[in-house]
Coordinates of C-alpha atoms in Angstrom, one line a residue:
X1 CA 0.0 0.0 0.0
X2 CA 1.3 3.6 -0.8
X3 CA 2.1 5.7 2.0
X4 CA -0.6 8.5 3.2
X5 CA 1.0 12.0 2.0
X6 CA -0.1 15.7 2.4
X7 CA 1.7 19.0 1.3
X8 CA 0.2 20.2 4.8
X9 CA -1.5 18.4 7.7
X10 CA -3.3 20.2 10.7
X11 CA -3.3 19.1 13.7
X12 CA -6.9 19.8 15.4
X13 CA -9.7 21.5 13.9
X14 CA -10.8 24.4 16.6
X15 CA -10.0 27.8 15.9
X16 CA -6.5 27.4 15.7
X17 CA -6.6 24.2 13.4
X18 CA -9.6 25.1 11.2
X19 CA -7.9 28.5 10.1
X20 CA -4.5 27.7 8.6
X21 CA -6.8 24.5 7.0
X22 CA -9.3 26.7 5.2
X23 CA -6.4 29.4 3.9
X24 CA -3.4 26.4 2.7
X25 CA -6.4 24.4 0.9
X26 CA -7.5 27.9 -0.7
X27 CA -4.6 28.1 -2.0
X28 CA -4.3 24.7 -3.8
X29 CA -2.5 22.9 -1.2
X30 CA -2.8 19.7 -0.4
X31 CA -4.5 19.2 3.5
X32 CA -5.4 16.9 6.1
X33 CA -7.2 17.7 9.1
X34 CA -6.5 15.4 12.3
X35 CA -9.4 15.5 14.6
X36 CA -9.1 13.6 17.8
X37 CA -13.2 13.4 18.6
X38 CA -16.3 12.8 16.5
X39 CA -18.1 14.8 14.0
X40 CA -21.5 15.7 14.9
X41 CA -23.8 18.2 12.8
X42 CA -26.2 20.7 14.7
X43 CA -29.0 17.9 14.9
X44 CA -26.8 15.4 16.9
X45 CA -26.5 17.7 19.6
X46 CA -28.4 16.7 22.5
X47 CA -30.0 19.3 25.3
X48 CA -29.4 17.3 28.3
X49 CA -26.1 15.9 30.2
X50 CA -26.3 12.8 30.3
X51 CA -23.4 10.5 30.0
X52 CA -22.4 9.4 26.5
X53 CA -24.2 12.8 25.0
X54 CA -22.1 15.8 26.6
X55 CA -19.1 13.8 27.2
X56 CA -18.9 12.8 23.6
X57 CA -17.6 16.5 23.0
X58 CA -16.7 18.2 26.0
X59 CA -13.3 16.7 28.2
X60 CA -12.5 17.8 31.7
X61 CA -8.9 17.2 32.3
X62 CA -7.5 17.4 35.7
X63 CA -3.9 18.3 36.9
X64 CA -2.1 18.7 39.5
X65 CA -3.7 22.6 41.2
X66 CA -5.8 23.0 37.9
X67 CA -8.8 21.3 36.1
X68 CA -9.2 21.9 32.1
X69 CA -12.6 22.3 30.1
X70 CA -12.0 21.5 26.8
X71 CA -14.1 20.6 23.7
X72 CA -13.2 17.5 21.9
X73 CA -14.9 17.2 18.4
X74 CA -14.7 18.4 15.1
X75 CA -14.6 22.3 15.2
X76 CA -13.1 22.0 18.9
X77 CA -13.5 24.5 21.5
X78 CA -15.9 26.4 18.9
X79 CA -18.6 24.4 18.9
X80 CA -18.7 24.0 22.7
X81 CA -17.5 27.6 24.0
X82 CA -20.0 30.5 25.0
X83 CA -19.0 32.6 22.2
X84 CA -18.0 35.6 23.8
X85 CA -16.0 37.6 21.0
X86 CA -13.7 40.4 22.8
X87 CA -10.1 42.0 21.4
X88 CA -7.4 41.7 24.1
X89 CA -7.0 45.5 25.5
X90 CA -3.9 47.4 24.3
X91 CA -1.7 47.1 27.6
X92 CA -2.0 43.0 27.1
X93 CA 0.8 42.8 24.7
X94 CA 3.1 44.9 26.3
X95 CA 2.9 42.5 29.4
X96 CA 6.0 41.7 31.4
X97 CA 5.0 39.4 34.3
X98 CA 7.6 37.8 36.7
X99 CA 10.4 38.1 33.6
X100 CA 10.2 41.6 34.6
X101 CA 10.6 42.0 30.8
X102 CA 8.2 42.2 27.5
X103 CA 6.3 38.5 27.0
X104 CA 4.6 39.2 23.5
X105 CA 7.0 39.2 20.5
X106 CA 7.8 43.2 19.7
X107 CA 6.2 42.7 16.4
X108 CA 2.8 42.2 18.3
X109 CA 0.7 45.2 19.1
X110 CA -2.6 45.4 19.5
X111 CA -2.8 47.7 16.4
X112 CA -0.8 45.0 14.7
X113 CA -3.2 42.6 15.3
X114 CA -6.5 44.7 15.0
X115 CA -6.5 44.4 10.9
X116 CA -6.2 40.0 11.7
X117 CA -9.0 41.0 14.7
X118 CA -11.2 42.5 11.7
X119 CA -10.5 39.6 9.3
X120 CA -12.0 37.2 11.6
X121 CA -14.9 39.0 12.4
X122 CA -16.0 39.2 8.7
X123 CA -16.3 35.0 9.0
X124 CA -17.8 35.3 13.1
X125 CA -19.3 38.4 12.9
X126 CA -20.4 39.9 16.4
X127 CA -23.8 41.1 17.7
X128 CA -23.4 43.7 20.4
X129 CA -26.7 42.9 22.4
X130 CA -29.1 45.2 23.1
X131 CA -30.3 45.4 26.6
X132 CA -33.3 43.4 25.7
X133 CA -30.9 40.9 24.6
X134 CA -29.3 40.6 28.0
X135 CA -30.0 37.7 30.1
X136 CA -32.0 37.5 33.6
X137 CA -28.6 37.0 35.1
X138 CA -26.9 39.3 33.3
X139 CA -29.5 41.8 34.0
X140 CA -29.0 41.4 38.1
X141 CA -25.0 42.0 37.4
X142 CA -25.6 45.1 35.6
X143 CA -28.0 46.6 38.1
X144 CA -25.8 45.7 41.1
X145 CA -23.0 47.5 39.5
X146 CA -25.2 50.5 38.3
X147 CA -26.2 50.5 42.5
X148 CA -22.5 50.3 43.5
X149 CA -21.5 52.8 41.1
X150 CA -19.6 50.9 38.7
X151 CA -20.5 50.2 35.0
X152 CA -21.8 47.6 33.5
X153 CA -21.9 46.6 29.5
X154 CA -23.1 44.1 26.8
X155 CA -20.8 41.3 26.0
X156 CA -20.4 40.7 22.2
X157 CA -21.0 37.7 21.1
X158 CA -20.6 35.5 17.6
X159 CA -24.3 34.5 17.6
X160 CA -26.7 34.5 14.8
X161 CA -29.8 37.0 16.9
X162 CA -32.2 35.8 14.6
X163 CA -31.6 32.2 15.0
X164 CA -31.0 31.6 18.9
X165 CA -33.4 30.5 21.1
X166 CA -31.8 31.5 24.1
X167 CA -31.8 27.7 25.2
X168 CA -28.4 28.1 27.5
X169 CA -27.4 24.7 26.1
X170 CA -24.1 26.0 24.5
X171 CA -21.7 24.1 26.3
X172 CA -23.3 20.8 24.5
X173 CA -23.3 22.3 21.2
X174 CA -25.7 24.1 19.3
X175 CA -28.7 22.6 17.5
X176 CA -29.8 25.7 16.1
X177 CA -26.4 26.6 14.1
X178 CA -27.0 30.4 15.6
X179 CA -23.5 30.0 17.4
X180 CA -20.8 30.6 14.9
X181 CA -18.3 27.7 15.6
X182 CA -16.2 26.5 12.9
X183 CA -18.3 24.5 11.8
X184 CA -20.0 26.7 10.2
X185 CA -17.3 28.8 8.2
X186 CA -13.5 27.9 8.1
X187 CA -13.9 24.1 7.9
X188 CA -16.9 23.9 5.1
X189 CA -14.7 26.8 3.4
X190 CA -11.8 24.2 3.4
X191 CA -13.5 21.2 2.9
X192 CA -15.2 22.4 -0.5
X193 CA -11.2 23.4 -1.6
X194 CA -10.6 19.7 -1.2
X195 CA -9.4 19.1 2.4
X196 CA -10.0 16.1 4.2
X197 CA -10.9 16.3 7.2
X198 CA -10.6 13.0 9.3
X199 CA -12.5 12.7 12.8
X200 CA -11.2 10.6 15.8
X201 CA -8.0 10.4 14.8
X202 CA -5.9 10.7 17.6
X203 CA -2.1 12.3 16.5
X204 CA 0.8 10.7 18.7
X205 CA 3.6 12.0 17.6
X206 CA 5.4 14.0 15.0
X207 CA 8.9 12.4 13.4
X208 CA 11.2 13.0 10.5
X209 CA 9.6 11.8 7.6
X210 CA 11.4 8.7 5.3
X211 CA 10.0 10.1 2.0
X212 CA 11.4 12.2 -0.1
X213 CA 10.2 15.8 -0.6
X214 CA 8.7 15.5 2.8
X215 CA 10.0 16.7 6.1
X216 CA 7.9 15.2 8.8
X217 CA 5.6 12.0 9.7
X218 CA 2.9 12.2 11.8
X219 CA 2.1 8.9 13.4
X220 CA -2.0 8.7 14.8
X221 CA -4.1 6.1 16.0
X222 CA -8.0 5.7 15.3
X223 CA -10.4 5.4 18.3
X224 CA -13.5 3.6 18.9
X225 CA -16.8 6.3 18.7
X226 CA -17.9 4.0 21.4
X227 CA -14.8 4.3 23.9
X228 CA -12.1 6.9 22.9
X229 CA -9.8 4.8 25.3
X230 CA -9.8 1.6 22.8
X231 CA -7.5 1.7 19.4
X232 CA -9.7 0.5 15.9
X233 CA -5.8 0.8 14.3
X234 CA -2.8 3.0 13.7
X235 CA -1.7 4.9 10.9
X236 CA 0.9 7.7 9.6
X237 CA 0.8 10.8 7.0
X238 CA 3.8 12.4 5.7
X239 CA 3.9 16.2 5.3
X240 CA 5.7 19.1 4.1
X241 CA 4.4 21.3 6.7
X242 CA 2.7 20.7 10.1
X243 CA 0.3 22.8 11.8
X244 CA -0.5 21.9 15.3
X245 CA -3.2 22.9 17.2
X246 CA -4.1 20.4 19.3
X247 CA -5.3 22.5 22.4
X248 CA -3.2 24.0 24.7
X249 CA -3.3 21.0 26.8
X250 CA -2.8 18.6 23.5
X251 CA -0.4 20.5 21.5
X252 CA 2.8 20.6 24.3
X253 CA 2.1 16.8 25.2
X254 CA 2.5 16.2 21.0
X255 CA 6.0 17.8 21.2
X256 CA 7.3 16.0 24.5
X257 CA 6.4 12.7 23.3
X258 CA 8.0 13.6 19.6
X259 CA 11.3 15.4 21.2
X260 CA 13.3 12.2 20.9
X261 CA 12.8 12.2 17.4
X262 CA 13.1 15.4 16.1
X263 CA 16.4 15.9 17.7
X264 CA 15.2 17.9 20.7
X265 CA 12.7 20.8 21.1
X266 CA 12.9 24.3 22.7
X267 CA 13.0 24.2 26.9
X268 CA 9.8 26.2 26.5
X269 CA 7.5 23.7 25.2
X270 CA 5.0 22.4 28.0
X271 CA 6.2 25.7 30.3
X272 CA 4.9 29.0 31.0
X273 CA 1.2 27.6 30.9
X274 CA -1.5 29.8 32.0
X275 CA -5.6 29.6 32.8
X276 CA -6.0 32.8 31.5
X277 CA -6.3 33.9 35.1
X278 CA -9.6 32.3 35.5
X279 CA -11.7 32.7 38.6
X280 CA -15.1 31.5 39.1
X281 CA -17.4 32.7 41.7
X282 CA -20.5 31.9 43.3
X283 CA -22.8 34.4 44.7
X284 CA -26.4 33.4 46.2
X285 CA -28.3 35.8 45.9
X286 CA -31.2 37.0 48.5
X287 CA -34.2 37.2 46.4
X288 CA -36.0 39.5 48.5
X289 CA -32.9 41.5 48.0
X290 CA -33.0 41.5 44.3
X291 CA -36.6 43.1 44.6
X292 CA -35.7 45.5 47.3
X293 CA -32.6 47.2 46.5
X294 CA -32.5 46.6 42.4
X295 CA -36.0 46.9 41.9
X296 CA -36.4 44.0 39.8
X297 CA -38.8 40.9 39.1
X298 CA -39.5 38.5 36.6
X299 CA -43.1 38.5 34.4
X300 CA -44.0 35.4 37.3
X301 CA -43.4 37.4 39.8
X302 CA -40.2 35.3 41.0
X303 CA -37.2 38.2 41.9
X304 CA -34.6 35.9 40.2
X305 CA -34.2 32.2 40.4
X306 CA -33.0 32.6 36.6
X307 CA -29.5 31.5 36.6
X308 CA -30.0 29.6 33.7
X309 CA -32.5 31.5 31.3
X310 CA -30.8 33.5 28.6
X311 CA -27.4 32.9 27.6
X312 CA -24.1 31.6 29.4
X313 CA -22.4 34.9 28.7
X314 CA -24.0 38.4 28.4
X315 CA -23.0 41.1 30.7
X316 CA -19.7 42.3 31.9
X317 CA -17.9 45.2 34.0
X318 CA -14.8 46.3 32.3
X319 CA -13.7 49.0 35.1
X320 CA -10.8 47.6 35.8
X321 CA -9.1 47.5 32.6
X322 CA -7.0 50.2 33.2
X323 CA -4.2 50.2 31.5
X324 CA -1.9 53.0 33.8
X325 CA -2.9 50.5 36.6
X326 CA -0.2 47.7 38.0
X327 CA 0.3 44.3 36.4
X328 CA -2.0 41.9 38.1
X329 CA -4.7 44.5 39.1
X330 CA -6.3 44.6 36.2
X331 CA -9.3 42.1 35.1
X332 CA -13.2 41.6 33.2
X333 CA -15.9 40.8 36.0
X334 CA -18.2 38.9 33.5
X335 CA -21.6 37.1 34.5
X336 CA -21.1 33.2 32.9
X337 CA -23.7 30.1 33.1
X338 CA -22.7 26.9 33.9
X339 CA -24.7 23.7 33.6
X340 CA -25.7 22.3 37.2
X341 CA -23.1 18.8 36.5
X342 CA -20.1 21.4 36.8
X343 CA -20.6 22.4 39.9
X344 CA -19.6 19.2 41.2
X345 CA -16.5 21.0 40.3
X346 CA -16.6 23.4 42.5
X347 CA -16.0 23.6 46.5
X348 CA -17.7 27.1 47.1
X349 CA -16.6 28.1 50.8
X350 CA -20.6 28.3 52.0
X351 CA -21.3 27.4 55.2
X352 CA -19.6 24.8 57.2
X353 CA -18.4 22.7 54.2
X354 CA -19.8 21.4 50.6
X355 CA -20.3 18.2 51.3
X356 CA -23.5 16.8 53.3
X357 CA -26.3 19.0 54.4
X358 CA -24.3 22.0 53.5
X359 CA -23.9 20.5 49.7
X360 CA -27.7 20.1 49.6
X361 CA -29.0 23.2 50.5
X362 CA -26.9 25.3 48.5
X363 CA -27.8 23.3 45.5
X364 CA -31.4 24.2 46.4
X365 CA -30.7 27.3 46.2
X366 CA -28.8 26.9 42.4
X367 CA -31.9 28.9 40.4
X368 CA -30.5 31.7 42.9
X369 CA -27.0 32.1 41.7
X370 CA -25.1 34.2 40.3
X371 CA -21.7 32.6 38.7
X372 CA -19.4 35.4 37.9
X373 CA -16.1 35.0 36.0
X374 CA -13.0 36.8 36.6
X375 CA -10.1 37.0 34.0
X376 CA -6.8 38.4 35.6
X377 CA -3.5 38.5 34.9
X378 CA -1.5 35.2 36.0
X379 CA 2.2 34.4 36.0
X380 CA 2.3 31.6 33.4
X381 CA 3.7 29.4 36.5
X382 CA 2.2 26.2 34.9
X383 CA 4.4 23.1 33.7
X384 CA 3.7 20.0 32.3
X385 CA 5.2 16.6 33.2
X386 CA 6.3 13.8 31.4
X387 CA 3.7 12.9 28.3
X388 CA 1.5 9.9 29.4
X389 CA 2.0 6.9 27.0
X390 CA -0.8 7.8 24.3
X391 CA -2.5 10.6 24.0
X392 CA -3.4 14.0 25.5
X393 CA -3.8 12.7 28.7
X394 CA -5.2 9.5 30.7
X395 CA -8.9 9.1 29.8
X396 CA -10.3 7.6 33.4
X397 CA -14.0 7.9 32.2
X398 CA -16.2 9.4 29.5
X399 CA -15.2 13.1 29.4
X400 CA -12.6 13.0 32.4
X401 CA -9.0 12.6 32.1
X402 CA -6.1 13.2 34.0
X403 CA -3.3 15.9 32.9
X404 CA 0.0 15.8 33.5
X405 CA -0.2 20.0 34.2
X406 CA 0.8 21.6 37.4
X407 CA -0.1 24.7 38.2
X408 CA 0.2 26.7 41.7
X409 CA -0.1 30.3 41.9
X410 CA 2.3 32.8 42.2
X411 CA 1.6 35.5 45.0
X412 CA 1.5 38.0 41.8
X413 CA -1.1 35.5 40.4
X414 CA -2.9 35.4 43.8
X415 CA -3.0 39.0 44.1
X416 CA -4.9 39.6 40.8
X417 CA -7.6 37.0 42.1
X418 CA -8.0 38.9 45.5
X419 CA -8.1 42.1 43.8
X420 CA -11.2 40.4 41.4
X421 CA -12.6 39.0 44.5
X422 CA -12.6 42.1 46.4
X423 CA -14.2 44.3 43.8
X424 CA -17.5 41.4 43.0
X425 CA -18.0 41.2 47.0
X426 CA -18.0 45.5 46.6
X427 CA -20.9 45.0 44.1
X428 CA -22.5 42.0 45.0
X429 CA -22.2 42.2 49.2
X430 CA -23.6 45.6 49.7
X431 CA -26.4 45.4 51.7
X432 CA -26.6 42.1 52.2
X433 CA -27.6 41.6 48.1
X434 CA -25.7 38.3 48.0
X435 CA -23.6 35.8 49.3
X436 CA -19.9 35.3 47.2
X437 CA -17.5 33.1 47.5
X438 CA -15.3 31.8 44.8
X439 CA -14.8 28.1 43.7
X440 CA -12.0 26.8 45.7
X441 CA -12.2 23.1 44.7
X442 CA -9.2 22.0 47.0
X443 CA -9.0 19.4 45.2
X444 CA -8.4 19.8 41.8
X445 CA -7.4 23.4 42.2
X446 CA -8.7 26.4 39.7
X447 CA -10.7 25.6 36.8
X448 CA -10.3 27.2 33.5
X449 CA -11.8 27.0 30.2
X450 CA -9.3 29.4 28.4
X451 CA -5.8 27.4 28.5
X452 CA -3.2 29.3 26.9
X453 CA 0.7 29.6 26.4
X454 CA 2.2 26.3 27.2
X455 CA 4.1 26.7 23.6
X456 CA 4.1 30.1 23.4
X457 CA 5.2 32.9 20.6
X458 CA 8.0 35.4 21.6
X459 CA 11.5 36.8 20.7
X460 CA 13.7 35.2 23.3
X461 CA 14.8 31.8 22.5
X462 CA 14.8 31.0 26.4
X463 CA 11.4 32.0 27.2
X464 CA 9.4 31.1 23.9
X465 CA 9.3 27.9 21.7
X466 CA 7.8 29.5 18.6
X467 CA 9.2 32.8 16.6
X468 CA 6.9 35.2 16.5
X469 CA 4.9 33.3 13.0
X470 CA 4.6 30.6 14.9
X471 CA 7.3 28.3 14.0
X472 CA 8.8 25.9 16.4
X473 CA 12.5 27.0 17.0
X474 CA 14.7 24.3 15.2
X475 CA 12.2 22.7 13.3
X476 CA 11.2 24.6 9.5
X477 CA 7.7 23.8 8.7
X478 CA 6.1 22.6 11.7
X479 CA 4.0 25.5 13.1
X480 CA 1.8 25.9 16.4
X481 CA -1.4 28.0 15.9
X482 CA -3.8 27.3 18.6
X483 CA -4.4 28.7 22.4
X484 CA -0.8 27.1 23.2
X485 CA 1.0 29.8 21.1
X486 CA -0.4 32.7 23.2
X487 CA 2.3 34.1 25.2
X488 CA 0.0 35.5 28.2
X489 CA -3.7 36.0 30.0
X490 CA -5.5 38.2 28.1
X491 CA -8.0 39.5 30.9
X492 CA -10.5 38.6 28.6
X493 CA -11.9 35.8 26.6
X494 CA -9.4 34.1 24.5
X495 CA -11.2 32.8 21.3
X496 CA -11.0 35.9 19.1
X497 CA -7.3 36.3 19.4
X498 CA -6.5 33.1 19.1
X499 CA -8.8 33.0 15.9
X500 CA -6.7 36.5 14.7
X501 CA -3.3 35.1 16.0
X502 CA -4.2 32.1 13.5
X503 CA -4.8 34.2 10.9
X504 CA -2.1 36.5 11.0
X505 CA 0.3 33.3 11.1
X506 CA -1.2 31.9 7.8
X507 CA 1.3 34.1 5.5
X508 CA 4.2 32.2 6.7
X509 CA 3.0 28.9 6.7
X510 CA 2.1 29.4 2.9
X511 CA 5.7 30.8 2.6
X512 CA 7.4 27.9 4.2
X513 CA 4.9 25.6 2.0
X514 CA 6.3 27.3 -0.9
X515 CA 9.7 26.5 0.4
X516 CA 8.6 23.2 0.5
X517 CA 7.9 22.6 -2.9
X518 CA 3.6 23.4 -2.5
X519 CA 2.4 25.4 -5.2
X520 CA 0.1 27.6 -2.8
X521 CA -0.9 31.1 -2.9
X522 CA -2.4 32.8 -0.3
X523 CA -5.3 36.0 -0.1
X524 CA -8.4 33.7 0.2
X525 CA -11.1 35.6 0.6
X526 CA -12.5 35.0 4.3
X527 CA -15.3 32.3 4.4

């Protein structure tokens, strides 16, 4: 049999995958996309959480201090992620954290990026919600700040208005096709240019290739749709160029297990990880409160118990993005939905202790939260370990797996969460509106949905694995384009800059694929 060949293969289909895969086929290249999970269409997402439905698509991935939400399906964190659409603020890119020294490359601005910001946007366009558009929840955030004296805003968001439902059933996928996932754009787009896209195949590792004209081999394995943990066979593709964008969990496990082979890879890879400064709280809400002090009350009457009407995401204070203020004071206070199973994540500090009678009565009282998400400035202190034998990590059970990610936070890390904590008790404590407390989940530590930077762009060789397009040091042609390439928190969510960071690093992939020998142009228009 002949071997499998591609001019260029991705590695994962989310934002960071999907990208590079619509632009290179485009352009007449050759591509294969490598998708560790199933395909599903908008129909084949389920509204309910039941195991073997939601776990198909969604992963939670603990490590040591941190615990990982992460989608796992064709389109990746896209289809499952609550589609907040924000550009990074200005002072983000001239971050210097512990290194006491500029992180992001110099070439990267945020008027560097805006034009790559505005290229993505014309394929996930934005709608800035009215106030009529705002959730219940959202609502009760924005009138508690307007009482404290703080502002309150609109999130946008990359949903089709005219065909959500407002279900709040994002994080299993949308059956409506109002969210604007990949699946929906880039990965059509690059599929009707001829690229093959190839579901639950799971990359192991990336070698020298043994053909000629090609420089690397990417050895997979095919899983079971039934159990991702069993093997149907094994396989490998031989490539010009690689993209990887395997998740920033994925993508630095990829390299450790392929270091051997490729002759060594840069110290960074699998360091300077980061949650994106992630802080989840909980605030319980006294609904006689609600109708006393903000003068509010739902069409039945009730004050709130509406945590999860509306959307997961659709109000946010951005007061304290200021950027003359110190690093690691600055953050987004943004009101977020999660389904009732995560908060078996969480160990809020109510009452005597979450488990028992404690447990039971504040999940009574779940209608009458208010989840709030902060998203500070961290330190990048996480590491990985060792790769586990296959895979991203050790699947234990349907849609849980163990990381090999550490993470414990620096007192500059800890001090950006107090100052976020501080400010939502100002808001939300005043008078006795609510109870808040963050999750503490002893545990498994913080819980993030935004991982970031564990193969991160930059200009020093000693703190950055790729150059600032995105190539690994030492290794022409094999590029890293997902959330593992962004060199710091962003204080707000990720997915937009990734998307714009994977643009702008399209140019010189399609340069080295020219390199290469691939007759591809580039200047696609966007999907």
């Amino acid at each position: 049999m002949s071997a499998q060949t591609a001019d260029v293969l991705v590695i994962g289909s989310g934002f960071g995958g999907a990208i590079p895969a619509y632009h290179l086929a485009a352009g007449g290249a050759r591509v294969t996309v490598l998708e560790r999970g199933p395909r599903l269409a908008a129909g084949d997402f389920t509204h309910d959480l039941r195991l073997g439905s939601y776990t198909r698509i969604v992963d939670v991935i603990k490590g040591d201090g941190i615990s990982v939400v992460a989608g796992n399906c064709v389109g990746g964190g896209s289809v499952v992620y609550f589609a907040a659409s924000l550009r990074a603020p200005s002072f983000v890119f001239e971050r210097r954290g512990s290194l006491r020294r500029r992180i992001w490359p110099a070439a990267l601005t945020r008027a560097a990026l805006d034009p790559w910001y505005d290229r993505v946007e014309q394929s996930l366009p934005t709608t800035r919600l009215g106030w009529d558009g705002i959730s219940y929840a959202g609502g009760v955030l924005a009138a508690a700040c307007h009482r404290a004296g703080r502002t309150c805003n609109p999130v946008p968001v990359a949903v089709d208005p005219e065909r959500c439902t407002d279900c709040n059933w994002m994080l299993s996928g949308c059956r409506f096709d109002a969210k604007r996932s990949m699946l929906l754009n880039y990965l059509p787009a690059a599929e009707a240019h001829g690229a093959d896209v190839r579901p639950l195949h799971e990359v192991q590792a990336v070698v020298p290739s043994w053909i000629d004209g090609h420089r690397y081999a990417v050895r997979y394995t095919v899983l079971d749709p039934s159990d991702y943990g069993c093997t149907l066979e094994t396989g490998t593709i031989h490539a010009k160029v690689v993209v990887l964008a395997a998740g920033a969990v994925g993508t630095p496990v990829v390299l450790q297990r392929s270091a051997l082979a490729l002759g060594g890879i840069p110290a960074a890879v699998g360091r300077y990880f980061s949650g994106n400064g992630d802080r989840v709280s909980v605030a319980v809400l006294d609904e006689a409160k609600v109708r006393g002090l903000l003068g509010l009350s739902r069409p039945d009457g009730s004050a709130y118990a509406a945590l999860p009407i509306g959307k997961p995401i659709t109000a946010a204070t951005f007061d304290h993005l200021d950027g003359a203020a110190p690093e690691f004071s600055r953050f987004t206070l943004q009101q977020i939905y999660f389904p009732p199973i995560t908060s078996t994540l969480a160990r809020a500090t109510l009452g005597p202790g979450w488990f028992g009678t404690a447990k039971r009565q504040l999940r009574r009282s779940w209608r009458s939260w208010l989840t709030v998400l902060a998203m500070t400035e961290d330190d990048n202190e996480g590491t990985f370990g060792p790769p586990p034998p296959t895979g991203g990590f050790v699947r234990l059970a349907p849609g849980l797996g163990l990381g090999t990610m550490a993470y414990s936070p620096t007192a500059d890390t800890r001090a950006g969460w107090n100052a976020a904590d501080a400010e939502l008790r100002a808001v939300l404590e005043q008078d006795g509106l609510a109870t808040v407390r963050p999750w503490t989940e002893q545990v498994g530590g913080s819980v993030t949905a935004h991982p970031l930077g564990s193969c991160r762009i930059g200009d020093d060789p000693g703190t950055s694995a790729l150059t600032d397009q995105h190539e690994l040091r030492g290794h022409p042609g094999l590029f890293v384009t997902d959330g593992a390439a962004v060199p710091t928190s962003l204080t707000v969510n990720p997915s937009l800059t990734i998307a714009a960071l994977a643009e702008r690093a399209v140019p010189a992939v399609v340069a080295r694929a020219n390199q290469a020998g691939v007759p591809v142009t580039y200047g696609a228009p966007p999907p």
